[in-house]
Short mmCIF file of N, CA and C and ligand atoms in Angstrom, two decimals:
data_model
loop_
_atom_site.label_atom_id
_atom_site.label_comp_id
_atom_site.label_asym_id
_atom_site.label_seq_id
_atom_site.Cartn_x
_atom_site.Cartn_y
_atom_site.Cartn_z
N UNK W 1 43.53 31.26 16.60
CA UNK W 1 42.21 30.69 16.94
C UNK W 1 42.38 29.29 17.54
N UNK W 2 41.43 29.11 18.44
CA UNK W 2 41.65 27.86 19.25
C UNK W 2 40.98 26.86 18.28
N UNK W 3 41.33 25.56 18.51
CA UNK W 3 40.72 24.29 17.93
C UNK W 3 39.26 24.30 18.19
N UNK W 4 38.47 24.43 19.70
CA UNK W 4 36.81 24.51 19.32
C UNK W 4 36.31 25.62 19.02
N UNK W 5 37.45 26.54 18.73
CA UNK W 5 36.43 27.84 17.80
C UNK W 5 36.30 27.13 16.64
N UNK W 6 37.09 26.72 15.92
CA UNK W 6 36.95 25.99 14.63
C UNK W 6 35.26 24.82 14.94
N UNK W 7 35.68 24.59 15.95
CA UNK W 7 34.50 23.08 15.87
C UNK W 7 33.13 24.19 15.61
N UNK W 8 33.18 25.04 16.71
CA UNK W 8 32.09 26.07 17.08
C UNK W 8 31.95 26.66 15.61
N UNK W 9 32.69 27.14 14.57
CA UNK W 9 32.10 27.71 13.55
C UNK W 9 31.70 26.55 12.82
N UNK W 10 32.60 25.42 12.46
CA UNK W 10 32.05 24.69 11.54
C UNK W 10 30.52 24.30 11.47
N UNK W 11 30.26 24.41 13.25
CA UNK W 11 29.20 23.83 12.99
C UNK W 11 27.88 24.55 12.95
N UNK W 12 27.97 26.10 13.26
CA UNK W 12 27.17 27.29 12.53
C UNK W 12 26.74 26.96 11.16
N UNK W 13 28.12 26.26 10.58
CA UNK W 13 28.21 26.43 9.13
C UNK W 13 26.84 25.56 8.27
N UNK W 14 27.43 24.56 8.96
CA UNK W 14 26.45 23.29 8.64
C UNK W 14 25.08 23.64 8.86
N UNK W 15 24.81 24.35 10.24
CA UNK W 15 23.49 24.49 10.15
C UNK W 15 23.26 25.30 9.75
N UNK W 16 23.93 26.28 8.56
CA UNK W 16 23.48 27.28 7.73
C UNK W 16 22.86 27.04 6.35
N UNK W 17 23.92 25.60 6.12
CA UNK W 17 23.37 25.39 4.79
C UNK W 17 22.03 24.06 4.73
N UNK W 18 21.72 23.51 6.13
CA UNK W 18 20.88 22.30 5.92
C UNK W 18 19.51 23.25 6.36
N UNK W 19 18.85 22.27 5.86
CA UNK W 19 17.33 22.91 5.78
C UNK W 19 16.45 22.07 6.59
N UNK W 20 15.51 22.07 7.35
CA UNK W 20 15.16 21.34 7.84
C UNK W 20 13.24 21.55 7.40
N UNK W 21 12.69 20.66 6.78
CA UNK W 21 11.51 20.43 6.53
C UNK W 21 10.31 19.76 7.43
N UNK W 22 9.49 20.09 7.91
CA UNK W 22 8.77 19.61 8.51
C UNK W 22 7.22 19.26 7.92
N UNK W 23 6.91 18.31 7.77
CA UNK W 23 5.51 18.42 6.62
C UNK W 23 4.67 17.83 7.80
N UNK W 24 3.49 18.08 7.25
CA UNK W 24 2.49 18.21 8.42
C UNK W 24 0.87 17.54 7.36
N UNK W 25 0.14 16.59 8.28
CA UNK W 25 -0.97 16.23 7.28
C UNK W 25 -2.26 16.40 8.25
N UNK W 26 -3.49 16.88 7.30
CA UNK W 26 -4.50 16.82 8.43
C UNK W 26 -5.63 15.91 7.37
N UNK W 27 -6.35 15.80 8.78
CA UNK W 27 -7.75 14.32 8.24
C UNK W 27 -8.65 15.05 9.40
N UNK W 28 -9.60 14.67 9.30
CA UNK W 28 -10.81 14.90 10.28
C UNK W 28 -11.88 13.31 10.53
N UNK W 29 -12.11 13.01 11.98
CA UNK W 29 -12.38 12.28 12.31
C UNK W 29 -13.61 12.22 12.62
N UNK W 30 -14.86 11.23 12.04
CA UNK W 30 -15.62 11.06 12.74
C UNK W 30 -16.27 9.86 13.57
N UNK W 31 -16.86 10.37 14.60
CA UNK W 31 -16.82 9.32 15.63
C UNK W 31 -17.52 7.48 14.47
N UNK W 32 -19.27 8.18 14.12
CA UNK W 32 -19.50 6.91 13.08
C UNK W 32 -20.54 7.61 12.01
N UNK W 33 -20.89 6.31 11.20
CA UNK W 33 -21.63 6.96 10.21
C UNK W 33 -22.76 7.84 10.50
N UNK W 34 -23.04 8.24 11.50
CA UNK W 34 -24.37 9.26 11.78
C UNK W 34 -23.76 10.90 11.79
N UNK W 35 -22.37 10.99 11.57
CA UNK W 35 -21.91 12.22 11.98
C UNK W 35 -21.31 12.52 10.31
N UNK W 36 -21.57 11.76 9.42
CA UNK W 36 -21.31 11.47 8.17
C UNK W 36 -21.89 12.57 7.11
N UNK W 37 -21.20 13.18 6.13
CA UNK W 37 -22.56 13.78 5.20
C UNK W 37 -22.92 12.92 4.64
N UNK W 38 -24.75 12.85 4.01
CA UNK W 38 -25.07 12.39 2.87
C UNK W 38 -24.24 12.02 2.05
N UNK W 39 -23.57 12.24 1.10
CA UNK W 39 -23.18 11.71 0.03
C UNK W 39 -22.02 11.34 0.46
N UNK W 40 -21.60 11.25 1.41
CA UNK W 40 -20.09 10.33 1.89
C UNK W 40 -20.39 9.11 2.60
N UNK W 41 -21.31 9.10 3.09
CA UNK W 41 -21.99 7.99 4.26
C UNK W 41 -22.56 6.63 2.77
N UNK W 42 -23.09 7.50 1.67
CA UNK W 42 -23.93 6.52 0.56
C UNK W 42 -22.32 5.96 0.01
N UNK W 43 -21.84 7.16 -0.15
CA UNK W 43 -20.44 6.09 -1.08
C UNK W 43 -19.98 4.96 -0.36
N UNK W 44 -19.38 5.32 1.28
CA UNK W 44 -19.05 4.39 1.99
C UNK W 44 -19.89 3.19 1.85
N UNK W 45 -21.18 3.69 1.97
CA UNK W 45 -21.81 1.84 2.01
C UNK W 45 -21.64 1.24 0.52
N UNK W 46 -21.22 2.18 -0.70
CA UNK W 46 -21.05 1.14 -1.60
C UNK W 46 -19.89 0.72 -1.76
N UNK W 47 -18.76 1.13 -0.64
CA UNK W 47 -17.85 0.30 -0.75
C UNK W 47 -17.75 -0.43 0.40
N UNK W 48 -18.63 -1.06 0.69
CA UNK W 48 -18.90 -1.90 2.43
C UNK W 48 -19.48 -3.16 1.53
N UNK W 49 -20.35 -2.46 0.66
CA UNK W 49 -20.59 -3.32 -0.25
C UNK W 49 -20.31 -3.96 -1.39
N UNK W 50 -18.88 -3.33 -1.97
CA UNK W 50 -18.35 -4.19 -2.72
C UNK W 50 -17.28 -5.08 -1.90
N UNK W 51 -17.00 -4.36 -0.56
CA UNK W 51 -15.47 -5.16 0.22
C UNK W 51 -16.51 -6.81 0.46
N UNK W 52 -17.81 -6.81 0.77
CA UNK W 52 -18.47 -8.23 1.15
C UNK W 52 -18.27 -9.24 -0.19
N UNK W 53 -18.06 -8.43 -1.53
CA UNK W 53 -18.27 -9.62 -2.63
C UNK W 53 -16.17 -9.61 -2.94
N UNK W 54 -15.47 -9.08 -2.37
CA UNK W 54 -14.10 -9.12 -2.64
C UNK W 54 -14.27 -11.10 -2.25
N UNK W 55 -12.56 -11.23 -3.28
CA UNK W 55 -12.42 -12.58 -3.72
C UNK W 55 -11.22 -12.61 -2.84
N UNK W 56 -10.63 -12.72 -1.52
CA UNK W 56 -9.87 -12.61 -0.88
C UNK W 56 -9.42 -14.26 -0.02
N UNK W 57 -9.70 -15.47 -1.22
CA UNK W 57 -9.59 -16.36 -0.30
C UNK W 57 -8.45 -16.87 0.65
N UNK W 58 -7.38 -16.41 0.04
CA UNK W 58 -6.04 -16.55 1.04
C UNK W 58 -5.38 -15.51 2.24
N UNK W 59 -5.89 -14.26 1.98
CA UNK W 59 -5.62 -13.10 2.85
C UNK W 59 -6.77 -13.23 3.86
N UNK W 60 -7.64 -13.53 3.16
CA UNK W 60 -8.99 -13.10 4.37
C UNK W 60 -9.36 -11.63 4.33
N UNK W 61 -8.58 -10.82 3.61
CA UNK W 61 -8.97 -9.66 4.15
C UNK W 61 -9.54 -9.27 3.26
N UNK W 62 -10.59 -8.30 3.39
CA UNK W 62 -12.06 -8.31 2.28
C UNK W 62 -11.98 -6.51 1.80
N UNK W 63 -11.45 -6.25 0.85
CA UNK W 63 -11.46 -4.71 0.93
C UNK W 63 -12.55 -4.29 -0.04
N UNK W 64 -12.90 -3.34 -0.04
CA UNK W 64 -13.95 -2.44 -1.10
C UNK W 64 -13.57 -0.96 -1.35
N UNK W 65 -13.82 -0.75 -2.57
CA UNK W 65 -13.18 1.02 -2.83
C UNK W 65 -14.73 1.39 -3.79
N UNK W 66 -15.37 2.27 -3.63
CA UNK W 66 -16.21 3.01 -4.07
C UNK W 66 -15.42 4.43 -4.50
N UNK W 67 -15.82 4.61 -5.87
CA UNK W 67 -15.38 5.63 -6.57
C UNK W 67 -16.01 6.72 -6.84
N UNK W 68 -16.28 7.90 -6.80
CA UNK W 68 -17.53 8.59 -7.43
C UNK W 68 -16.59 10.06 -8.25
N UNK W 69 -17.61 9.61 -9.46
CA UNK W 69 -16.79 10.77 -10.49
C UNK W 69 -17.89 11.93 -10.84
N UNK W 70 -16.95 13.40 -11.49
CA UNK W 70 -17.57 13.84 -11.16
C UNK W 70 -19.18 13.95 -12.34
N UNK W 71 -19.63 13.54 -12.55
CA UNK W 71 -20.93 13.10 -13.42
C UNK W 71 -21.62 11.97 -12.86
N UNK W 72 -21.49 12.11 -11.17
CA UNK W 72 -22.18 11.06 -10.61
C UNK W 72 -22.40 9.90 -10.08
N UNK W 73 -21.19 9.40 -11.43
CA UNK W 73 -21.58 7.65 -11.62
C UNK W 73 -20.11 7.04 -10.30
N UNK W 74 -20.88 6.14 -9.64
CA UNK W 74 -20.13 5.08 -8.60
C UNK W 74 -19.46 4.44 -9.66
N UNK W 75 -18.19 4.00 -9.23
CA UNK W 75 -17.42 2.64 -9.22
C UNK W 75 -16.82 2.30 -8.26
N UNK W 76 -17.23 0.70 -8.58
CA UNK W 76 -16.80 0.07 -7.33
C UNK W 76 -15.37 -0.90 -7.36
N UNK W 77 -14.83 -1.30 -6.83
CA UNK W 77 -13.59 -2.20 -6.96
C UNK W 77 -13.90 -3.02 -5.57
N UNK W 78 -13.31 -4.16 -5.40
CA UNK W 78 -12.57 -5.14 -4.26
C UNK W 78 -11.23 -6.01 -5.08
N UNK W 79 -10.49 -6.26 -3.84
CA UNK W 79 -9.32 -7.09 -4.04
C UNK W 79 -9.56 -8.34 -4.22
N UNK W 80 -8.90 -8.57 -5.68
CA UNK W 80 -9.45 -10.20 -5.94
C UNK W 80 -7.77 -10.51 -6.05
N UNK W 81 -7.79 -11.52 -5.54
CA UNK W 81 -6.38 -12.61 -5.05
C UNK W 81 -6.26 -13.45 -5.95
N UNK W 82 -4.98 -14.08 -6.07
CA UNK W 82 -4.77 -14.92 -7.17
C UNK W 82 -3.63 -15.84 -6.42
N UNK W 83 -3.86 -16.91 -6.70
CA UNK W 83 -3.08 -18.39 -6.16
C UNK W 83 -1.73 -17.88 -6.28
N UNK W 84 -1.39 -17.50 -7.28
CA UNK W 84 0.13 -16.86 -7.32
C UNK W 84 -0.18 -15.40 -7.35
N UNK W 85 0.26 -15.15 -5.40
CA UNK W 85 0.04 -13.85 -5.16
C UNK W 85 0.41 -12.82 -5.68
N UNK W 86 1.21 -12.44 -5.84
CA UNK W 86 1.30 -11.09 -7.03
C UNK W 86 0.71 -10.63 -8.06
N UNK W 87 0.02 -11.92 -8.75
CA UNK W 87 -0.90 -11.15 -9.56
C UNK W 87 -2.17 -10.89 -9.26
N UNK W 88 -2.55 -10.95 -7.87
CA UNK W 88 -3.68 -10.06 -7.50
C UNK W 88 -3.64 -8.59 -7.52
N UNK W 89 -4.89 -7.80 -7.42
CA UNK W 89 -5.10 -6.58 -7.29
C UNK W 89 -5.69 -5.91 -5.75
N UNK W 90 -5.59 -5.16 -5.36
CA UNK W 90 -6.44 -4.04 -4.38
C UNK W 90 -7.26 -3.76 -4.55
N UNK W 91 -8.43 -3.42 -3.79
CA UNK W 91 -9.45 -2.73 -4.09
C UNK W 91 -9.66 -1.48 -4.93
N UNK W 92 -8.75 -0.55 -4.09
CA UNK W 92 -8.45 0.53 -4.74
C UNK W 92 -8.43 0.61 -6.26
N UNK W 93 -7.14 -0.37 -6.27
CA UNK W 93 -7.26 -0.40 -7.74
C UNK W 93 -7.93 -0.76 -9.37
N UNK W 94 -8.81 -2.10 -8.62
CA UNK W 94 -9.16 -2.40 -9.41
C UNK W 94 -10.27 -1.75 -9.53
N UNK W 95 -10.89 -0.90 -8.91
CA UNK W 95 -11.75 0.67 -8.99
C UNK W 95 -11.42 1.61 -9.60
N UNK W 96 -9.80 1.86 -9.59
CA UNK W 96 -9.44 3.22 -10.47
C UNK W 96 -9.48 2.87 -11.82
N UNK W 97 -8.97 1.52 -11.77
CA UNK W 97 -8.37 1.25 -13.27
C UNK W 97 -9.80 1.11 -14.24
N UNK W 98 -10.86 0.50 -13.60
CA UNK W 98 -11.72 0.69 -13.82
C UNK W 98 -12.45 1.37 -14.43
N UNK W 99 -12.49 2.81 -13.67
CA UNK W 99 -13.10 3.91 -14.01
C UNK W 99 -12.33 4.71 -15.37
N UNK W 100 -10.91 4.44 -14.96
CA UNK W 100 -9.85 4.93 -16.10
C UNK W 100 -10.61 4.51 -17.48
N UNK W 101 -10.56 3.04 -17.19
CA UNK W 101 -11.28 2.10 -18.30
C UNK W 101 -12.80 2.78 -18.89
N UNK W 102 -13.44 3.03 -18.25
CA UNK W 102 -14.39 2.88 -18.50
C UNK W 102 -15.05 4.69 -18.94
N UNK W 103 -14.72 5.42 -17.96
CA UNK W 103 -14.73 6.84 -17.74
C UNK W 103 -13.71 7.67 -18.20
N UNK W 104 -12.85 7.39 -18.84
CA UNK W 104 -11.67 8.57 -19.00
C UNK W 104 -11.62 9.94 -18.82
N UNK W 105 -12.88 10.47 -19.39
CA UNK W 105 -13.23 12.08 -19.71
C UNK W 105 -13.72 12.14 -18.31
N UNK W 106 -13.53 11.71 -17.48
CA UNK W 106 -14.38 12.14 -16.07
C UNK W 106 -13.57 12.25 -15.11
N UNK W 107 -13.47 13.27 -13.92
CA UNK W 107 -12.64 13.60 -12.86
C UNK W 107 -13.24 12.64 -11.57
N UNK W 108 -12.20 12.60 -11.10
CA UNK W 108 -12.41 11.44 -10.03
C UNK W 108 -13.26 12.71 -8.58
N UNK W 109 -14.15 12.99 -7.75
CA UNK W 109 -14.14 13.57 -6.63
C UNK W 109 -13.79 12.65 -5.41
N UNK W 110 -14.63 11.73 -5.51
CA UNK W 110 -14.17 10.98 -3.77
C UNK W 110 -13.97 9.68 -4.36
N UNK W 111 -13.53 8.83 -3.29
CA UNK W 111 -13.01 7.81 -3.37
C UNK W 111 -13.59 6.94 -1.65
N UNK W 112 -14.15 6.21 -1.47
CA UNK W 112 -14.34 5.29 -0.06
C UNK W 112 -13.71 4.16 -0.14
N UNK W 113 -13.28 3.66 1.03
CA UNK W 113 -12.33 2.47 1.09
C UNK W 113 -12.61 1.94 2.92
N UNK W 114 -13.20 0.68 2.55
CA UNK W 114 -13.18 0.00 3.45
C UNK W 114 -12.79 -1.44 3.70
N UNK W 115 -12.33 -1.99 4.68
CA UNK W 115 -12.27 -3.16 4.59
C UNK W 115 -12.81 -3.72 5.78
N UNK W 116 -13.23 -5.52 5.81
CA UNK W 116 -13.83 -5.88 6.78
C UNK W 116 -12.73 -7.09 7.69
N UNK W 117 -12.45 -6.51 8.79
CA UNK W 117 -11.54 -7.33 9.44
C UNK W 117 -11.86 -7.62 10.85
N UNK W 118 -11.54 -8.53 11.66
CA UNK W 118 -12.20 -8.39 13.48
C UNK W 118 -10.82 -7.31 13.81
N UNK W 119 -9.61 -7.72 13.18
CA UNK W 119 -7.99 -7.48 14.34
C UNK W 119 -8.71 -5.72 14.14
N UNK W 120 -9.35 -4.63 13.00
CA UNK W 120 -9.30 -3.52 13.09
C UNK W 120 -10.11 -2.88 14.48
N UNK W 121 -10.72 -3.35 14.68
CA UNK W 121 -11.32 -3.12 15.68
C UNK W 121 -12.58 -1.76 15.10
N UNK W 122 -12.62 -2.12 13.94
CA UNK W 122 -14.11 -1.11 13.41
C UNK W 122 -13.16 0.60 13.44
N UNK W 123 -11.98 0.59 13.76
CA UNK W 123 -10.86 1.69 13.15
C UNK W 123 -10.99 1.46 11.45
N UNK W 124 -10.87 2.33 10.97
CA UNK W 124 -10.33 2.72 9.72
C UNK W 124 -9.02 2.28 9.12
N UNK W 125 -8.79 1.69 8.07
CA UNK W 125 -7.37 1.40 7.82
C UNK W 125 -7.06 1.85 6.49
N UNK W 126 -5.85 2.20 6.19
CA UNK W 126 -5.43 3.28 5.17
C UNK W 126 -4.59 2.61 4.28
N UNK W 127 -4.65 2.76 2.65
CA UNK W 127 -4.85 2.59 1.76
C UNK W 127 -2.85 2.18 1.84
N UNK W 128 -2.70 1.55 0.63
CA UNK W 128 -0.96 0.58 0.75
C UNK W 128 -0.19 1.67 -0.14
N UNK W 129 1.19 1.87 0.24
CA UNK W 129 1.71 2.95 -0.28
C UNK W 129 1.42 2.92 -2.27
N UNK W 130 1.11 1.26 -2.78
CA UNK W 130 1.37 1.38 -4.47
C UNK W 130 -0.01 2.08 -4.54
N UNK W 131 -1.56 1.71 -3.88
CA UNK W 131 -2.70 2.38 -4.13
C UNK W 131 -2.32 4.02 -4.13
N UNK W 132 -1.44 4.55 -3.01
CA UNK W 132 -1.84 5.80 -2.47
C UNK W 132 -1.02 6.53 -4.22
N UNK W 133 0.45 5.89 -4.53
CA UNK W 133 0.77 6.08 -5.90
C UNK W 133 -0.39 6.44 -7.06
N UNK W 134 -1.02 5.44 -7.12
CA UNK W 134 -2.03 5.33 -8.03
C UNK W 134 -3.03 6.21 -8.11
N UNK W 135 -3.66 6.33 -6.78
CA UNK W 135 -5.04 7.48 -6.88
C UNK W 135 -4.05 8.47 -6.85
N UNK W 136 -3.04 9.06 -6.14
CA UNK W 136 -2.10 10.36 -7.07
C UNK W 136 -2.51 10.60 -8.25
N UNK W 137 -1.76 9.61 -9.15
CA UNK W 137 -1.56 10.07 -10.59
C UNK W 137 -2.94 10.50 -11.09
N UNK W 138 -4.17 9.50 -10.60
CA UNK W 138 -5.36 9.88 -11.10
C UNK W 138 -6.07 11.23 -10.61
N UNK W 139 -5.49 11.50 -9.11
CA UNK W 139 -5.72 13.24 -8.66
C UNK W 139 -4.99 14.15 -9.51
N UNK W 140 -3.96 13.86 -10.13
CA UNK W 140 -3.05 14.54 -10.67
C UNK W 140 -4.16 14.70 -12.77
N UNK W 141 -4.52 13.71 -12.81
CA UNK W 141 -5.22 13.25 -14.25
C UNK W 141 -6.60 14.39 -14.32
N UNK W 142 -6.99 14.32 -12.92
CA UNK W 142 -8.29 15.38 -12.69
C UNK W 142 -8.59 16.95 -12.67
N UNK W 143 -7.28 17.13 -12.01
CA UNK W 143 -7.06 18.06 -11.68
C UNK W 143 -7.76 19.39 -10.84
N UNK W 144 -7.61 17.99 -9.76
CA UNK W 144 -9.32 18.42 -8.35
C UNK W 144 -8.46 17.62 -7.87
N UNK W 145 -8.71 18.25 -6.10
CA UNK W 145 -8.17 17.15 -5.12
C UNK W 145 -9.50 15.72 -5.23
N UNK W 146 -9.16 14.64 -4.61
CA UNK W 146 -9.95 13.54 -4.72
C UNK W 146 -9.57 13.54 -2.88
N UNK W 147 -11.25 13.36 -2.90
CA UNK W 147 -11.43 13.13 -0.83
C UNK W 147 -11.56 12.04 -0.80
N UNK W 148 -10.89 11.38 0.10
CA UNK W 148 -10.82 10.10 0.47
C UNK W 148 -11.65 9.90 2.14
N UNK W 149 -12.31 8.76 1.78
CA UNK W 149 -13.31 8.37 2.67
C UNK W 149 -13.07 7.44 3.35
N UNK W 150 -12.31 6.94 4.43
CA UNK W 150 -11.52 5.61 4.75
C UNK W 150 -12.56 5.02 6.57
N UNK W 151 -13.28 4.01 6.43
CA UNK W 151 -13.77 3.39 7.48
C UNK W 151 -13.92 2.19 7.00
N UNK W 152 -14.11 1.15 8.55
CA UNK W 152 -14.66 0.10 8.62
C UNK W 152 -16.21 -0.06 8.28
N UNK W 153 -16.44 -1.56 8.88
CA UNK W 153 -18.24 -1.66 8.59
C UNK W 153 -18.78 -1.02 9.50
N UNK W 154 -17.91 -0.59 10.65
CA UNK W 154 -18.73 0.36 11.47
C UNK W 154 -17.43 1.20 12.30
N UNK W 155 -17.79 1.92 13.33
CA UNK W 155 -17.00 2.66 14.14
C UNK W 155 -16.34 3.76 13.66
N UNK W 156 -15.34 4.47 13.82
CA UNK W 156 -14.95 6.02 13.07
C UNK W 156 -14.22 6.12 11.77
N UNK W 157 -14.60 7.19 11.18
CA UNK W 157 -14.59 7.37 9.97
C UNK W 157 -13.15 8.42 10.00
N UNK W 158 -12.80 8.26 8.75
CA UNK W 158 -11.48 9.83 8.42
C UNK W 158 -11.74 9.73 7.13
N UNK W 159 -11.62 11.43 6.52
CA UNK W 159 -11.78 12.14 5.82
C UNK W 159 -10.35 13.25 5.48
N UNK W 160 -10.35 12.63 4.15
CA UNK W 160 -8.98 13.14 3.71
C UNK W 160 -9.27 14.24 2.50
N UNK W 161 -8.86 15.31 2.51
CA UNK W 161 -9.20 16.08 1.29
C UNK W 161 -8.58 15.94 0.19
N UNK W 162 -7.46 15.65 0.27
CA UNK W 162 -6.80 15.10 -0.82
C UNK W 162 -5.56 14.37 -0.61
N UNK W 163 -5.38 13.78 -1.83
CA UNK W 163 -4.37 13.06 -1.58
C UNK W 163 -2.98 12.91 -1.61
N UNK W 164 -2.47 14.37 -1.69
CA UNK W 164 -1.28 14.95 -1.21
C UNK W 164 -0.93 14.58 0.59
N UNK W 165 -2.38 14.76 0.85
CA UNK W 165 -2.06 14.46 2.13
C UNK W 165 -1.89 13.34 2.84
N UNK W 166 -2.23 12.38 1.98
CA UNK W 166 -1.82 10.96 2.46
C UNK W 166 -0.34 10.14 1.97
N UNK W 167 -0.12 11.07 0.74
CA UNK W 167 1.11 11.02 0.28
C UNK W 167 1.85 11.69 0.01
N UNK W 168 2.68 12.65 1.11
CA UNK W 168 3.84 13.33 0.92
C UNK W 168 4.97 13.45 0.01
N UNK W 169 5.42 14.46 -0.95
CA UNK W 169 7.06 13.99 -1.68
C UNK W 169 6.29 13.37 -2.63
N UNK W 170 5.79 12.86 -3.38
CA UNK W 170 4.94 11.64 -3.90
C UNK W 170 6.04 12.17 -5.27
N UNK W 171 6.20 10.76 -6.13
CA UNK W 171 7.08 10.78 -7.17
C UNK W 171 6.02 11.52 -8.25
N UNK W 172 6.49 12.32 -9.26
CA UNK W 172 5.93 13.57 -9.69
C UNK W 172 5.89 12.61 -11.63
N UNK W 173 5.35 12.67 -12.01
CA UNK W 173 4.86 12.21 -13.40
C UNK W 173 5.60 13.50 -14.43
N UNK W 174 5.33 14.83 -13.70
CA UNK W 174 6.01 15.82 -14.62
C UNK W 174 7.44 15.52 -15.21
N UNK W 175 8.11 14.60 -14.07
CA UNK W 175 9.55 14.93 -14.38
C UNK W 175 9.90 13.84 -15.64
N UNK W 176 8.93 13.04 -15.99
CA UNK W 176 9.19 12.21 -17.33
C UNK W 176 8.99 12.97 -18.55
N UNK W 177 8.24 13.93 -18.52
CA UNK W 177 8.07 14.80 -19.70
C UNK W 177 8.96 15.68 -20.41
N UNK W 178 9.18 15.34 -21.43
CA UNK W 178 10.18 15.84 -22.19
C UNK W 178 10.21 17.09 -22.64
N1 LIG N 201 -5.37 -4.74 0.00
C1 LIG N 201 -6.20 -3.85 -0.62
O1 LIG N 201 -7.14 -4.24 -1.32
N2 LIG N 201 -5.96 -2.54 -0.46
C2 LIG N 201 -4.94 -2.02 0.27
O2 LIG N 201 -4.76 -0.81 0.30
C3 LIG N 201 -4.09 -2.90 1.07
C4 LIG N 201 -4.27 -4.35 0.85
C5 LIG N 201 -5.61 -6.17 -0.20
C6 LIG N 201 -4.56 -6.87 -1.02
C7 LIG N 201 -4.69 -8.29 -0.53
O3 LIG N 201 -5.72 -8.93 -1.28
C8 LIG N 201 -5.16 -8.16 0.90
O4 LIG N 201 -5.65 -6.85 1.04
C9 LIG N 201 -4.07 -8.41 1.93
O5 LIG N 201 -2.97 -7.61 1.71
#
């Protein structure tokens, strides 16, 4: 056998045993809040309206997360900042933890998240990989996807069904269980 038959099988070989994965995510876009349902358009404004009272004096950037569980009840969160940055919170979060707090026995359904910035250009901006962690575990706590509602104070909206889809591979809570 010649030397690139060898190359030529080895490399059959290789691509016999590698796998190649392709993951794929979908969202649906809408142009603005008039193309909105009812009850996604109301959550959004209560998190338009908590991102205006966020405590963001060094970032500038003003976020709001509206929560809605399933028995109805809103919670709201914004990112409050702290002089020694790290120990601030996200919007997101300080909404989940919140509700954790406050709601335990209750499944999370949607979630809205907005923030108010000029650079977005009234685009939508999407949630920081530790939030996307976090509402996981709490999709994972529910055991219902949680739709995520992500716009500015104005211009197009995306709609996420769950949050697998915003976080791929996502580190799995099962594997701590003994
Ligand atoms: N922030 C959020 O509230 N949510 C995110 O998903 C990303 C960032 C906040 C944290 C900080 O107060 C400011 O935005 C700038 O990073």
């Amino acid at each position: 056998m010649h030397i690139s038959d060898l190359a030529f099988l080895s490399t059959i070989f290789v691509l016999d045993i590698m796998k190649k994965h392709i993951l794929t995510t979908t969202f649906t876009e809408f142009a603005d809040d008039s193309e909105l349902s009812g009850s996604d358009l109301e959550l959004l404004k209560s998190a338009r309206t908590a991102a205006k009272n966020a405590y963001a004096p060094y970032s500038k950037f003003h976020v709001g997360a509206a929560l809605k569980l399933e028995n109805g009840i809103v919670v709201i969160g914004n990112n409050q900042e702290n002089a020694a940055y790290p120990s601030g919170l996200c919007a997101e979060r300080v909404a989940i933890f919140s509700a954790g707090a406050n709601y335990p026995d209750f499944a999370i359904d949607a979630i809205a998240i907005c923030c108010i910035t000029e650079s977005a250009n009234g685009k939508p901006f999407s949630p920081c990989g530790a939030c996307r962690q976090v509402l996981g575990e709490y999709e994972n706590r529910s055991k219902k996807p949680m739709r995520i509602i992500l716009g500015g104070m104005r211009g197009s909206i995306y709609v996420i069904n769950s949050l697998k889809d915003l976080l791929p591979l996502a580190f799995d809570g099962d594997l701590l269980k003994k």
